[in-house]
Coordinates of C-alpha atoms and ligand atoms in Angstrom, one line a residue:
M8 CA -64.2 7.6 -40.1
T9 CA -66.8 6.8 -42.8
S10 CA -70.4 6.4 -41.6
F11 CA -73.1 4.3 -43.0
E12 CA -75.1 7.5 -43.6
S13 CA -72.5 8.7 -46.0
L14 CA -72.7 5.6 -48.2
G15 CA -76.0 6.6 -49.8
L16 CA -78.1 3.9 -48.1
H17 CA -81.9 4.1 -47.7
E18 CA -83.2 5.3 -44.4
A19 CA -84.8 1.9 -43.6
L20 CA -81.6 0.1 -44.3
L21 CA -79.7 2.5 -42.0
R22 CA -82.2 1.7 -39.3
N23 CA -81.8 -2.0 -39.7
V24 CA -78.0 -1.8 -39.7
A25 CA -78.2 0.2 -36.5
A26 CA -80.5 -2.4 -35.0
A27 CA -78.0 -5.1 -35.9
G28 CA -75.5 -3.3 -33.8
Y29 CA -73.2 -2.1 -36.6
E30 CA -71.7 1.3 -35.8
T31 CA -69.4 1.9 -38.7
P32 CA -69.1 0.2 -42.0
T33 CA -66.2 -2.3 -42.5
P34 CA -63.6 -1.4 -45.2
I35 CA -65.2 -3.7 -47.8
Q36 CA -68.5 -2.1 -47.1
V37 CA -67.1 1.4 -47.6
Q38 CA -65.5 0.4 -50.9
A39 CA -68.2 -1.7 -52.3
I40 CA -71.6 -0.1 -51.4
P41 CA -71.4 3.2 -53.3
P42 CA -70.4 1.7 -56.7
L43 CA -72.9 -1.1 -56.3
L44 CA -75.6 1.4 -55.6
E45 CA -74.6 3.0 -58.9
G46 CA -75.0 -0.3 -60.7
R47 CA -71.4 -1.2 -61.3
D48 CA -70.1 -4.7 -61.5
L49 CA -67.8 -5.7 -58.7
L50 CA -64.9 -8.0 -58.1
G51 CA -64.4 -8.5 -54.4
C52 CA -61.4 -10.3 -53.0
A53 CA -62.6 -11.0 -49.4
Q54 CA -63.1 -13.7 -46.9
T55 CA -65.8 -14.3 -44.4
G56 CA -65.4 -12.1 -41.4
T57 CA -64.8 -8.9 -43.4
G58 CA -68.5 -8.0 -43.6
K59 CA -68.8 -8.9 -47.2
T60 CA -72.3 -10.3 -46.8
A61 CA -73.7 -6.9 -45.8
A62 CA -71.5 -5.3 -48.5
F63 CA -73.6 -7.0 -51.2
C64 CA -76.9 -7.5 -49.4
L65 CA -77.5 -3.8 -48.5
P66 CA -77.0 -2.3 -52.0
L67 CA -78.9 -5.3 -53.4
L68 CA -81.9 -4.7 -51.2
Q69 CA -81.9 -1.0 -52.1
R70 CA -81.8 -1.7 -55.8
L71 CA -84.6 -4.2 -55.4
L72 CA -86.8 -1.4 -53.9
H73 CA -87.0 0.2 -57.3
T74 CA -87.4 -2.8 -59.6
A75 CA -90.6 -4.2 -61.0
K76 CA -92.0 -7.2 -59.1
P77 CA -91.1 -10.6 -60.6
N78 CA -93.6 -12.7 -62.6
R79 CA -94.7 -16.1 -61.3
R80 CA -91.7 -18.4 -60.5
A81 CA -89.3 -15.6 -61.4
C82 CA -86.8 -13.6 -59.3
V83 CA -85.0 -10.3 -59.8
G84 CA -81.9 -10.9 -57.6
L85 CA -80.0 -14.2 -57.4
I86 CA -77.2 -15.0 -54.8
L87 CA -75.3 -18.2 -55.5
T88 CA -73.3 -19.6 -52.6
P89 CA -71.6 -23.0 -52.1
T90 CA -73.3 -24.5 -49.0
R91 CA -76.6 -24.6 -47.4
E92 CA -75.1 -23.3 -44.2
L93 CA -73.9 -20.2 -46.0
A94 CA -77.2 -19.8 -47.8
A95 CA -78.9 -20.0 -44.4
Q96 CA -76.5 -17.4 -42.9
I97 CA -77.1 -15.0 -45.8
G98 CA -80.9 -15.6 -45.3
D99 CA -80.5 -14.7 -41.6
N100 CA -78.7 -11.5 -42.5
L101 CA -81.3 -10.6 -45.2
A102 CA -84.1 -11.1 -42.6
V103 CA -82.4 -8.5 -40.4
Y104 CA -81.4 -6.0 -43.2
S105 CA -84.8 -6.2 -45.0
R106 CA -87.0 -5.5 -42.0
G107 CA -89.7 -3.0 -43.0
L108 CA -88.8 -3.2 -46.7
Q109 CA -91.2 -4.7 -49.3
V110 CA -88.5 -7.1 -50.6
S111 CA -89.1 -10.8 -50.4
H112 CA -86.4 -13.4 -50.3
T113 CA -86.3 -17.2 -50.2
L114 CA -83.7 -19.9 -49.9
V115 CA -83.0 -22.8 -52.3
Y116 CA -80.6 -25.5 -51.2
G117 CA -80.2 -29.3 -51.3
G118 CA -80.6 -31.9 -48.7
V119 CA -84.2 -31.0 -47.9
G120 CA -87.6 -31.5 -49.6
Y121 CA -88.5 -29.7 -52.8
A122 CA -92.1 -28.9 -52.0
P123 CA -91.7 -26.0 -49.6
Q124 CA -89.1 -24.3 -51.9
I125 CA -91.3 -24.8 -55.0
K126 CA -94.2 -23.3 -53.1
S127 CA -92.3 -20.2 -52.0
L128 CA -91.0 -19.6 -55.5
Q129 CA -94.4 -19.9 -57.1
P130 CA -95.7 -16.4 -56.7
G131 CA -92.3 -14.9 -57.7
C132 CA -89.7 -13.7 -55.3
D133 CA -87.5 -10.6 -55.3
L134 CA -84.4 -12.3 -54.1
V135 CA -83.3 -16.0 -54.2
V136 CA -80.3 -17.3 -52.3
A137 CA -79.3 -20.6 -53.7
T138 CA -76.7 -23.4 -53.9
P139 CA -76.0 -24.2 -57.5
G140 CA -77.1 -27.9 -57.6
R141 CA -80.6 -27.5 -56.2
L142 CA -81.1 -24.3 -58.2
L143 CA -80.3 -26.2 -61.4
D144 CA -82.6 -29.0 -60.4
L145 CA -85.5 -26.5 -60.0
L146 CA -84.6 -24.8 -63.2
R147 CA -84.7 -28.0 -65.1
Q148 CA -88.1 -28.8 -63.5
R149 CA -89.2 -25.4 -64.6
M150 CA -90.1 -24.5 -61.0
I151 CA -88.0 -21.4 -61.2
R152 CA -87.3 -18.9 -64.1
L153 CA -84.2 -16.9 -64.3
D154 CA -85.0 -14.7 -67.3
Q155 CA -85.9 -11.7 -65.1
V156 CA -82.7 -11.7 -63.1
E157 CA -81.1 -8.2 -63.0
F158 CA -78.7 -8.8 -60.1
L159 CA -76.4 -11.7 -59.7
V160 CA -74.0 -12.4 -56.7
L161 CA -71.5 -15.2 -56.7
D162 CA -70.5 -15.6 -53.1
E163 CA -67.3 -17.6 -52.2
A164 CA -66.7 -18.3 -55.8
D165 CA -63.4 -20.1 -55.2
R166 CA -65.2 -22.5 -52.8
M167 CA -67.9 -23.2 -55.4
L168 CA -65.2 -24.1 -57.9
D169 CA -63.4 -26.2 -55.4
M170 CA -66.6 -28.1 -54.8
G171 CA -66.9 -28.9 -58.5
F172 CA -69.8 -26.6 -59.2
I173 CA -68.4 -25.1 -62.4
H174 CA -70.7 -26.9 -64.7
D175 CA -73.8 -26.1 -62.6
I176 CA -72.7 -22.4 -62.5
R177 CA -72.2 -22.3 -66.2
A178 CA -75.6 -23.8 -66.8
V179 CA -77.2 -21.3 -64.4
L180 CA -75.3 -18.4 -66.1
A181 CA -76.7 -19.6 -69.5
A182 CA -80.2 -19.1 -68.2
L183 CA -79.6 -15.5 -67.1
P184 CA -80.2 -12.3 -69.2
E185 CA -76.9 -10.8 -70.5
Q186 CA -78.0 -7.4 -69.2
R187 CA -77.5 -7.5 -65.5
Q188 CA -75.3 -6.3 -62.6
T189 CA -72.9 -9.0 -61.4
M190 CA -71.0 -9.1 -58.1
F191 CA -68.3 -11.7 -57.7
F192 CA -66.7 -12.5 -54.3
S193 CA -63.9 -14.9 -53.7
A194 CA -61.2 -15.3 -51.1
T195 CA -58.6 -16.1 -53.7
M196 CA -58.5 -15.7 -57.5
A197 CA -56.8 -19.1 -57.9
G198 CA -58.3 -22.4 -59.2
G199 CA -60.2 -20.9 -62.1
A200 CA -61.8 -18.1 -60.2
E201 CA -60.0 -15.4 -62.2
Q202 CA -61.1 -16.9 -65.5
L203 CA -64.7 -17.2 -64.3
A204 CA -64.7 -13.6 -63.1
Q205 CA -63.3 -12.3 -66.3
S206 CA -65.9 -14.1 -68.4
I207 CA -68.9 -12.7 -66.5
L208 CA -67.9 -9.2 -65.3
H209 CA -68.1 -6.0 -67.3
D210 CA -65.7 -3.3 -66.3
P211 CA -65.9 -4.2 -62.6
V212 CA -64.8 -2.1 -59.6
Q213 CA -62.2 -4.1 -57.8
V214 CA -62.1 -4.3 -54.1
A215 CA -59.7 -6.3 -52.0
V216 CA -59.4 -6.4 -48.3
A217 CA -57.0 -8.3 -46.2
P218 CA -58.5 -11.2 -44.3
S219 CA -59.0 -10.2 -40.7
A220 CA -58.2 -13.7 -39.5
T221 CA -54.8 -14.4 -38.0
P222 CA -52.4 -16.2 -40.3
I223 CA -52.1 -19.8 -39.3
E224 CA -48.3 -19.5 -38.7
L225 CA -49.0 -17.2 -35.8
V226 CA -51.3 -19.6 -34.0
E227 CA -49.9 -22.1 -31.5
Q228 CA -51.6 -25.3 -32.4
R229 CA -52.0 -28.2 -30.0
L230 CA -53.7 -31.6 -30.3
M231 CA -55.1 -33.6 -27.4
F232 CA -56.2 -37.2 -27.8
V233 CA -59.2 -37.9 -25.7
D234 CA -62.1 -40.3 -25.5
P235 CA -65.4 -38.7 -26.2
A236 CA -66.7 -39.4 -22.6
N237 CA -63.8 -37.3 -21.2
K238 CA -64.0 -34.3 -23.5
R239 CA -66.2 -32.3 -21.2
A240 CA -64.0 -32.9 -18.2
L241 CA -61.0 -32.0 -20.2
L242 CA -62.4 -28.8 -21.4
G243 CA -63.5 -27.9 -17.9
E244 CA -59.9 -28.4 -16.7
L245 CA -58.5 -26.3 -19.5
L246 CA -60.9 -23.4 -19.0
R247 CA -60.0 -23.2 -15.3
D248 CA -56.6 -21.9 -16.3
E249 CA -56.5 -18.2 -15.8
S250 CA -54.4 -17.5 -18.8
V251 CA -57.6 -18.3 -20.8
E252 CA -58.9 -14.8 -21.1
R253 CA -61.4 -15.2 -23.9
A254 CA -62.2 -18.5 -25.4
L255 CA -64.1 -19.7 -28.4
V256 CA -65.2 -23.4 -28.4
F257 CA -66.4 -25.1 -31.5
T258 CA -68.8 -28.0 -31.6
R259 CA -70.3 -29.8 -34.5
T260 CA -74.0 -29.4 -33.8
K261 CA -76.3 -26.7 -32.5
H262 CA -77.6 -29.0 -29.7
G263 CA -74.0 -29.9 -28.8
A264 CA -73.2 -26.2 -28.5
S265 CA -76.1 -25.5 -26.1
R266 CA -75.5 -28.6 -24.0
L267 CA -71.8 -27.9 -23.7
A268 CA -72.4 -24.2 -22.8
R269 CA -74.8 -25.3 -20.0
A270 CA -72.3 -27.9 -18.7
M271 CA -69.5 -25.4 -18.6
I272 CA -71.3 -22.8 -16.5
H273 CA -69.2 -23.9 -13.5
V274 CA -66.0 -22.7 -15.0
G275 CA -67.3 -19.2 -14.2
K276 CA -67.1 -15.7 -15.7
G277 CA -69.9 -16.6 -18.1
V278 CA -70.5 -19.1 -20.8
E279 CA -72.9 -18.8 -23.7
A280 CA -73.7 -20.6 -26.9
I281 CA -74.1 -19.1 -30.3
H282 CA -75.6 -21.1 -33.2
G283 CA -78.0 -20.9 -36.1
G284 CA -80.9 -22.3 -34.1
M285 CA -81.0 -19.2 -32.0
T286 CA -82.9 -16.0 -32.9
Q287 CA -80.8 -13.3 -34.5
S288 CA -81.3 -11.1 -31.5
A289 CA -80.2 -13.8 -29.1
R290 CA -77.1 -14.3 -31.2
T291 CA -76.3 -10.6 -31.4
R292 CA -76.7 -10.4 -27.6
A293 CA -74.4 -13.3 -26.9
L294 CA -71.8 -11.9 -29.3
Q295 CA -72.0 -8.5 -27.8
D296 CA -71.6 -9.9 -24.3
F297 CA -68.6 -11.8 -25.5
R298 CA -67.1 -8.7 -27.1
D299 CA -67.8 -6.6 -24.0
G300 CA -66.1 -9.3 -21.8
K301 CA -69.3 -10.0 -19.9
I302 CA -68.8 -13.7 -20.8
R303 CA -65.5 -15.4 -21.2
V304 CA -66.4 -18.5 -23.2
L305 CA -68.5 -18.7 -26.3
V306 CA -69.5 -22.1 -27.6
A307 CA -70.2 -21.9 -31.3
T308 CA -71.0 -24.0 -34.4
D309 CA -69.1 -23.4 -37.5
V310 CA -71.9 -21.5 -39.2
A311 CA -72.2 -19.1 -36.3
G312 CA -68.5 -18.9 -35.6
R313 CA -67.2 -18.5 -39.1
G314 CA -67.6 -14.8 -39.6
L315 CA -67.1 -14.1 -36.0
D316 CA -64.8 -11.2 -35.6
V317 CA -64.0 -10.5 -32.0
E318 CA -60.7 -9.1 -30.9
G319 CA -58.6 -10.6 -28.1
I320 CA -59.7 -14.2 -28.3
S321 CA -56.8 -15.9 -26.5
H322 CA -57.9 -19.5 -27.1
V323 CA -59.8 -21.5 -29.7
Y324 CA -60.9 -25.0 -28.7
N325 CA -62.0 -27.5 -31.3
Y326 CA -64.2 -29.6 -28.9
D327 CA -65.2 -31.5 -32.1
L328 CA -63.0 -31.4 -35.1
P329 CA -64.6 -30.0 -38.2
Q330 CA -65.4 -32.4 -41.1
E331 CA -64.3 -29.8 -43.6
P332 CA -60.5 -29.2 -43.2
E333 CA -60.9 -25.6 -44.4
A334 CA -63.1 -24.9 -41.4
Y335 CA -60.2 -25.7 -39.1
V336 CA -58.2 -22.9 -40.6
H337 CA -61.2 -20.5 -40.3
R338 CA -61.7 -21.5 -36.7
I339 CA -58.2 -21.1 -35.5
G340 CA -57.8 -17.8 -37.3
R341 CA -60.4 -16.4 -34.9
T342 CA -57.7 -16.2 -32.2
G343 CA -55.0 -13.7 -31.9
R344 CA -54.4 -10.2 -30.8
A345 CA -52.7 -7.2 -32.5
G346 CA -50.7 -9.2 -34.9
A347 CA -49.9 -12.0 -32.4
G348 CA -51.5 -15.4 -32.5
G349 CA -53.3 -17.2 -29.8
V350 CA -53.6 -20.8 -28.9
A351 CA -55.7 -23.4 -30.7
V352 CA -56.4 -26.7 -28.9
S353 CA -58.0 -29.5 -30.8
F354 CA -59.5 -32.6 -29.2
C355 CA -59.4 -35.7 -31.2
S356 CA -61.2 -39.0 -30.5
F357 CA -61.2 -42.2 -32.4
E358 CA -64.1 -41.2 -34.6
E359 CA -62.3 -38.1 -35.7
F360 CA -59.1 -39.7 -37.1
D361 CA -60.2 -39.1 -40.7
D362 CA -61.0 -35.4 -39.9
L363 CA -57.6 -35.0 -38.3
R364 CA -55.9 -36.6 -41.4
G365 CA -57.7 -34.2 -43.7
I366 CA -56.7 -31.2 -41.6
E367 CA -53.1 -32.2 -41.4
R368 CA -53.0 -32.8 -45.1
L369 CA -54.4 -29.4 -45.8
I370 CA -52.1 -27.5 -43.4
Q371 CA -49.2 -29.8 -44.3
T372 CA -48.2 -30.0 -40.6
Q373 CA -48.5 -32.5 -37.9
I374 CA -50.1 -30.8 -35.0
T375 CA -48.1 -31.1 -31.8
V376 CA -49.6 -33.6 -29.3
V377 CA -49.9 -32.6 -25.7
E378 CA -49.5 -35.7 -23.6
E379 CA -49.4 -33.9 -20.3
Q380 CA -53.1 -33.6 -19.8
P381 CA -55.3 -35.5 -17.3
Y382 CA -57.4 -37.3 -20.0
H383 CA -54.7 -38.2 -22.5
A384 CA -55.8 -41.3 -24.4
D385 CA -52.5 -42.9 -25.1
H386 CA -54.1 -45.7 -27.2
L387 CA -55.4 -43.2 -29.6
H388 CA -52.1 -41.4 -29.7
G389 CA -50.5 -44.7 -30.6
M390 CA -53.0 -45.6 -33.3
M391 CA -52.8 -42.3 -35.0
R392 CA -49.2 -41.3 -34.7
R393 CA -47.1 -44.4 -34.6
P394 CA -46.7 -46.4 -37.8
A395 CA -48.5 -49.8 -37.8
N396 CA -46.5 -52.9 -36.8
R397 CA -44.2 -50.9 -34.6
P398 CA -44.2 -51.3 -30.9
S399 CA -45.5 -48.2 -29.2
I400 CA -42.7 -46.1 -27.8
R401 CA -43.7 -43.7 -25.1
G402 CA -42.3 -40.4 -24.3
S403 CA -39.0 -39.5 -25.7
Q404 CA -39.0 -36.6 -28.1
P405 CA -36.4 -37.6 -30.7
T406 CA -38.2 -40.9 -31.3
N407 CA -41.5 -39.2 -31.5
R408 CA -40.2 -36.7 -34.0
F409 CA -38.7 -39.6 -36.1
T410 CA -41.9 -41.6 -36.1
R411 CA -43.9 -38.6 -36.8
R412 CA -42.0 -37.7 -39.9
R413 CA -42.2 -41.3 -41.1
A414 CA -45.9 -41.5 -40.5
F415 CA -46.4 -38.4 -42.4
G416 CA -44.3 -39.4 -45.4
R417 CA -46.3 -42.6 -45.9
Ligands
AMP10 P1 -69.3 -11.7 -43.1 O1 -67.9 -11.4 -43.5 O2 -70.3 -11.1 -44.0 O3 -69.5 -13.1 -42.9 O4 -69.7 -10.9 -41.7 C1 -69.0 -11.2 -40.5 C2 -69.7 -10.7 -39.3 O5 -69.6 -9.3 -39.2 C3 -71.2 -11.0 -39.3 O6 -71.5 -11.6 -38.0 C4 -71.9 -9.7 -39.5 O7 -73.1 -9.6 -38.8 C5 -70.8 -8.7 -38.9 N1 -70.8 -7.4 -39.5 C6 -71.0 -7.1 -40.8 N2 -70.8 -5.8 -41.0 C7 -70.6 -5.2 -39.8 C8 -70.3 -3.9 -39.3 N3 -70.3 -2.9 -40.2 N4 -70.1 -3.7 -38.0 C9 -70.1 -4.8 -37.2 N5 -70.3 -6.0 -37.5 C10 -70.5 -6.3 -38.8

């Protein structure tokens, strides 16, 4: 088995990786780190959960150890990523990997004030992690310069294209020096990703790894209509079932995750929360306890749960439905063992009808509703599943299947 030591990484990086609890490099790290340390361009076909963040961050940090310090408002490395959550997640990883190294990094994303970001960019910064829109804003305001960039990473390029960032990306690319090392990561090469990659990479090393997530077809998906006030009690009931060996519960907010974890303590065998508001070491500890089976239930937010790669998760619960339909697929793909899928149960309240519609449109399936549960909200079931102006018909399967198909075809 390949070790981190054999990849040519700096001693301090090896120390930090060990401190993060990584024992062996993942396949994408084995394939990507050596050529990146040599300065090659890279085309990586990989999703979250494969260890791709470390695959580009570790060589990037090492290369930055040997570059000249940037001028005022300039940076040497630039990582573009679609969302602020991903930017924050990369920032969390960088904080761990860069401990003890003289390499500075800062985050640039929208939805928050400009002043702190402008201030941290002012003296110059080795590495900037940015979402395209805010970066372009700051570029136009001349609060950041990109003419010293030697390393560029496009992370989740397909998602950035999906989100309509192509013009922003092109504008950013136009401000970069031609001479640079470029790393391009995308889960798929569809939707313009291929063309974009071809136009910016020079003789890239190509690395592809199969997603570690379970294909959606293998997951048994269930839907439970429930009023918000009953969600906790319902989850408690479900977790009492002994066939739930290892469960991952998703909530929308950090506070929601903490509160729910506390409320679920009574279901026994350990419950912990994991979210971006916790320190990296607390998160690592919670994750390790979950892996080791010391705790049975982990309550996570999307950001914390996305890349989570733990074997043997028997159940995923969507306590809150995600607002981004793609997140649903990421979440339920966390379940499954040795080629077999697990069970994914989604709660849906009235407020989440739109989220459910988005998810079902994306997966092109109507998730099977479980009526036999103590908190079944039949009025919600009726509103969501039965066509308007038809009397609600309870129970019988053939009728349900018929109405379901009709509702979906509308
Ligand atoms: P990513 O695909 O970059 O989102 O990473 C997924 C998760 O795997 C993150 O929680 C990382 O901290 C973790 N990770 C990355 N590399 C390794 C490794 N070599 N060993 C164990 N965990 C890792």
